[in-house]
Amino acid sequence: MIFLEFTAPQVDYVRLLPFLIVLGVACLGILVEAFVPRKARFVTQTALAILGLAAGLGATIWQWGDGGRGLADPASITGGVTGTVLVDGPVQCFWAILFGFGLIAAILFAERRAHAGASAFTPMAAAIPGSRLESEASEAGLVHSEVFPLALFSLSGMALLVATNDLLVLFVAVEVLSLPLYVLSGLARHRRLISQEAALKYFLLGAAASAILLFGVAFLFGYSGGFSYEKLAHAVSFSTMGDGILLAGMGLVAVGLLFKIGAVPFHSWVPDVYQGAPTPVTAFMSVCTKVAAVAGLLRLFYAGLGGMRWNWQPILAGVAILTIIVAAIIAINQTDVKRVLAYSSVAHAGFVLVPVVGAFTLQSGLPEGQAGSVASVMFYLVGYGLATIGCFTVIMLVRSQGREASSLDAWAGIGRRYPLFGVVMVIFLLSLAGIPLTAGFMGKLAAFMAAWRGGYWWLALVAVLGSIIAVFIYIRVIQVMFFREPAEGSDPVELVRPGVPAVIVLALCLIGTLGLGLVPGPLLDAFQAASSFLIPAGA
Amino acid sequence: MTSMYVILAVILFAIGLAGFLIRRNALVVFMCVELMLNAANLLFVAFSSHYGILDGQMAAFFVMVVAAAEVVIGLSIIVMIFRSRRSTSVDEVTELKG
């Protein structure tokens, strides 16, 4: 007979505040849909989302110091909902990164001028593409302002995934993260058939990946007899169950998370979805999903499966190498700028796995003033995110007959016709390529150094070689933009004047990319100071 | 005894995965995913009874709720595709390539 006992959990609401703000604002957004008049909805939702994310970001930074203080006294930091969510230094850093990029993406969602006064989203998702209903909805100026609450729900799932210390919550967070994204990727205004196809592909593959993740969670539960990472870490040392269950569980969970990161061989959805989804949504998910999934993977593998590191390090190293090389090679063949960037994003998934494999942390004896794996992963993701969002913003502006012209042929010579735009795009591309003086270079340097110090010098060497190959991805785009003449008789491509939101986003990304490239120290130090996972006693 | 349930769950999961890879109708593919989720549920409950705790059974409820939410999203996407193409075969949605 099992007796049911319920003890009220101790919840530290202040520590959870940033997450609660974002989730609360998302719920508020639903009410706005119901009660605010249609004409005022888009503006209201925009303001609400931006203010909410700014508040979440502010609350995270306000509490930033707490993580460091709590480290001195681990007993005081078992904050949040005891056990299932644990807010420590790395979590606060990842929250700041997530909400910061979420804020930039929300601003990008609001861009209307680039789309000739309409938003980037379809006026009526339920209407059949090309039907009368659709054109009537378009003329009536309807707009899906639900995109903002959807993005916020997705962000709160990401925030949960970053902070979770529990296998079941890990699964729920992955689903909360994904479900809104499936909808968002099917909402493009133009080329809706492609957009719907992207939504279907993303949904079917994503659902299968979550099922695989869940099956892995079930095995890990069977192995450790509980869901918390501490129990798992304890069981890795002392369990009497067979290792087969543990290895199966670890492998399946890794597959689920690597799918979200977009690493080879689980990358096949990335180019299709990135190309089909509305460009602001692509910018949002290419950055935020990757940040959240990498953070979730880090936490599970360091805090929960740290004792198994000799088993997972070589496998992840193989995945990283495969990802870098396969993505760099396939990207050369692409004929669409969005697809090129999608493969670039896959390649970056490989690069970011390099320091993860290195597993060089405070616990493993990190000297003062050197960035470990966790801090370098954070810095790398910031550099990658700034440049990627910047690139997608530029893509939004290159149009032909009112639609985005993202084929590489259409981009021929565009850098020479619009020099300012050309230079901005080149800076973002060079940052993605990892050329010195950009954030991307500092990120790669920190990341590879961490892997080197962690004993994976050969992986760091391969990654350096891989990044040299990957430079060709970006050189090719630059070459098309500046040194190729547009084909005769092709549609004229123009660069539309960006509205205020797009200008803000471009400026933020540009300042961030160059600023972090020139002065990386302060941010790297801040991440490093807060980069130690709290592994509760008993682990 | 638990090992029997584990084997059954693995078989169910394998059937689901095989169906996911082989079947061409988006609805059936989606049903196979649900089969995979339920295989995990069976595993949760089996291990829960093995340890004599309730955590796994509670997990099964979480999974059911999440699966229900997934059905809502999934069916609406599939219906959307069907309305614009008059077909739910995953072989016919091939505009994105490369």
Short mmCIF file of C-alpha atoms in Angstrom, two decimals, chain A residues 105 108-109 120-121 158 181 184-188 195 198 202 269-290 336-343 345 384-385 388-393 395-396 404:
data_model
loop_
_atom_site.label_atom_id
_atom_site.label_comp_id
_atom_site.label_asym_id
_atom_site.label_seq_id
_atom_site.Cartn_x
_atom_site.Cartn_y
_atom_site.Cartn_z
CA ALA A 105 13.10 39.09 -32.02
CA LEU A 108 11.64 42.35 -35.35
CA PHE A 109 8.13 40.81 -35.27
CA ALA A 120 5.30 39.54 -41.89
CA PHE A 121 2.49 37.19 -40.92
CA MET A 158 12.91 27.78 -23.19
CA LEU A 181 7.00 27.31 -32.87
CA LEU A 184 4.53 30.24 -35.85
CA SER A 185 6.47 28.65 -38.69
CA GLY A 186 3.25 28.14 -40.70
CA LEU A 187 2.17 31.77 -40.64
CA ALA A 188 4.17 33.41 -43.44
CA SER A 195 5.32 27.93 -45.00
CA ALA A 198 7.62 23.85 -43.17
CA TYR A 202 8.75 20.67 -38.29
CA TRP A 269 14.48 19.73 -40.69
CA VAL A 270 16.62 22.83 -40.20
CA PRO A 271 17.00 24.13 -43.78
CA ASP A 272 13.40 23.40 -44.76
CA VAL A 273 11.89 25.01 -41.70
CA TYR A 274 14.22 28.00 -41.72
CA GLN A 275 13.43 28.66 -45.36
CA GLY A 276 9.67 28.22 -45.09
CA ALA A 277 8.99 30.02 -41.83
CA PRO A 278 8.39 33.80 -41.78
CA THR A 279 11.83 35.42 -41.56
CA PRO A 280 11.33 37.04 -38.10
CA VAL A 281 10.29 33.63 -36.75
CA THR A 282 13.35 32.05 -38.37
CA ALA A 283 15.52 34.63 -36.64
CA PHE A 284 13.79 33.92 -33.33
CA MET A 285 14.03 30.14 -33.42
CA SER A 286 17.46 29.89 -34.98
CA VAL A 287 18.85 31.72 -31.97
CA CYS A 288 16.62 31.15 -28.95
CA THR A 289 15.89 27.45 -29.55
CA LYS A 290 19.57 26.76 -29.93
CA ASP A 336 18.91 30.26 -51.35
CA VAL A 337 20.34 32.69 -48.81
CA LYS A 338 18.01 31.48 -46.07
CA ARG A 339 19.11 27.91 -46.66
CA VAL A 340 22.76 28.95 -46.64
CA LEU A 341 22.17 30.56 -43.25
CA ALA A 342 20.30 27.46 -42.09
CA TYR A 343 23.32 25.28 -42.86
CA SER A 345 23.33 27.52 -38.16
CA TYR A 384 26.25 33.68 -32.99
CA GLY A 385 22.83 35.08 -32.06
CA THR A 388 22.33 35.54 -37.13
CA ILE A 389 19.47 37.85 -36.21
CA GLY A 390 21.26 40.64 -38.06
CA CYS A 391 21.56 38.51 -41.21
CA PHE A 392 17.90 37.54 -41.16
CA THR A 393 16.88 41.17 -40.68
CA ILE A 395 17.16 39.21 -45.66
CA MET A 396 13.76 40.68 -44.71
CA GLU A 404 11.37 38.56 -50.04
#
